Amino acid sequence: MKKICSKCNKPAITFIRYNGTHLCKDHFIQYFEKRVKKDIKKQGKTDNKSKIGVAISGGKDSLVALHIINDIFLRRREIDVIAITVDEGIKGYRDESIKIAVSNCIKRSIEHHIITFKEMIGKTMDEIVLRNDGNFGECSYCGVFRRFCLNNKAKELGITKLITGHNLDDMTQSILMNFINGDIKKLARLGPHQKVQPGLVPRVLPLRLIPEKENALYAILKNIEYHNDECPYSANAYRGIFRDIIDDLEYKNPGTRYSILNSYDEIKELLLDKYPPIELNKCKNCGEPTSQEICKACIFKEKILNPDLS
Ligand code: SF4
Ligand code: ZN
């Protein structure tokens, strides 16, 4: 039997298991956008005359974030929305997703900048994988270098806030992973960040309350073209273990992801009391902010470019 929307009499297109509602297209879009807009406000005011950067890969999450941010700020002419893509150099994967990122920006007349690992780090991700001695996973290098590239480019462009497409699944995986690894300092410092650190462009995560599946549905309903392949190196990603655990818990007990995030939000202030944000130094090599003398990107770069010396 066809299900009817819990809010009106139209046919439902989806069932939200964690709250037991059936929703039609319009009510799903409304439900989705309401949560995103509310959370953006909660994460801080956007000043007039500011430049907002959106990190886009060509995947659904970052493109949904771009479309929503662009829609919200379209009418505020004094605010610029600029897209940034990092090309890690993963043949057959990132080159394809970049084509889609470019086409989304052209369609919406959004200024778009692409930066590459090759020019910023000296090696593509494919080359890094070939040289990897196995001490760190591919994603560790990729994550550190991507953050380095994004922060660098965002500062160069005068961006005041950097939007990323992290969704509820990503957030809960990071929370569980840091907790299980006993890395409570890192847990305390997960974004979004309230304190602005000199040299670090603050992150805003508009999709942190949205499950990945709902992002995909929203992208389809709004005709947002996105790249759906998986990175060839993702099979080795340590975070995959936590994704599987949480997927299983969510299946058996719908709402688990929200419970994890809500519990984290409840204790975040306490964690920050114990581990307040520290004053950052400027990396002696590159000038990027770091808690040490040399930043992680420079340490990794040395390892990759001069493996015999490190
Ligand atoms: Fe980079 Fe790992 Fe993501 Fe691939 S899966 S893009 S290697 S972080
Ligand atoms: Zn550095």
CSV table of N, CA and C and ligand atoms in Angstrom, one decimal, residues 148 283 285-288 294-295 298, ligand 2:
chain,number,residue,atom,x,y,z
A,148,PHE,N,45.9,21.4,4.9
A,148,PHE,CA,46.9,22.4,4.7
A,148,PHE,C,46.6,23.2,3.4
A,283,CYS,N,54.4,27.6,12.1
A,283,CYS,CA,55.4,26.5,11.7
A,283,CYS,C,56.7,27.2,11.2
A,285,ASN,N,58.8,26.2,9.1
A,285,ASN,CA,59.0,26.0,7.7
A,285,ASN,C,58.1,26.8,6.8
A,286,CYS,N,56.7,26.7,7.1
A,286,CYS,CA,55.8,27.2,6.2
A,286,CYS,C,54.9,28.3,6.7
A,287,GLY,N,54.9,28.5,8.1
A,287,GLY,CA,54.2,29.6,8.7
A,287,GLY,C,52.7,29.3,9.0
A,288,GLU,N,52.3,28.0,8.7
A,288,GLU,CA,50.9,27.6,9.0
A,288,GLU,C,50.8,27.4,10.5
A,294,ILE,N,57.1,22.5,14.1
A,294,ILE,CA,56.9,22.2,12.7
A,294,ILE,C,55.6,21.6,12.5
A,295,CYS,N,54.8,22.0,11.5
A,295,CYS,CA,53.5,21.5,11.4
A,295,CYS,C,53.5,20.1,10.8
A,298,CYS,N,54.3,19.7,7.1
A,298,CYS,CA,55.8,19.8,6.7
A,298,CYS,C,56.5,18.5,7.1
B,2,ZN,ZN,54.6,23.7,8.1
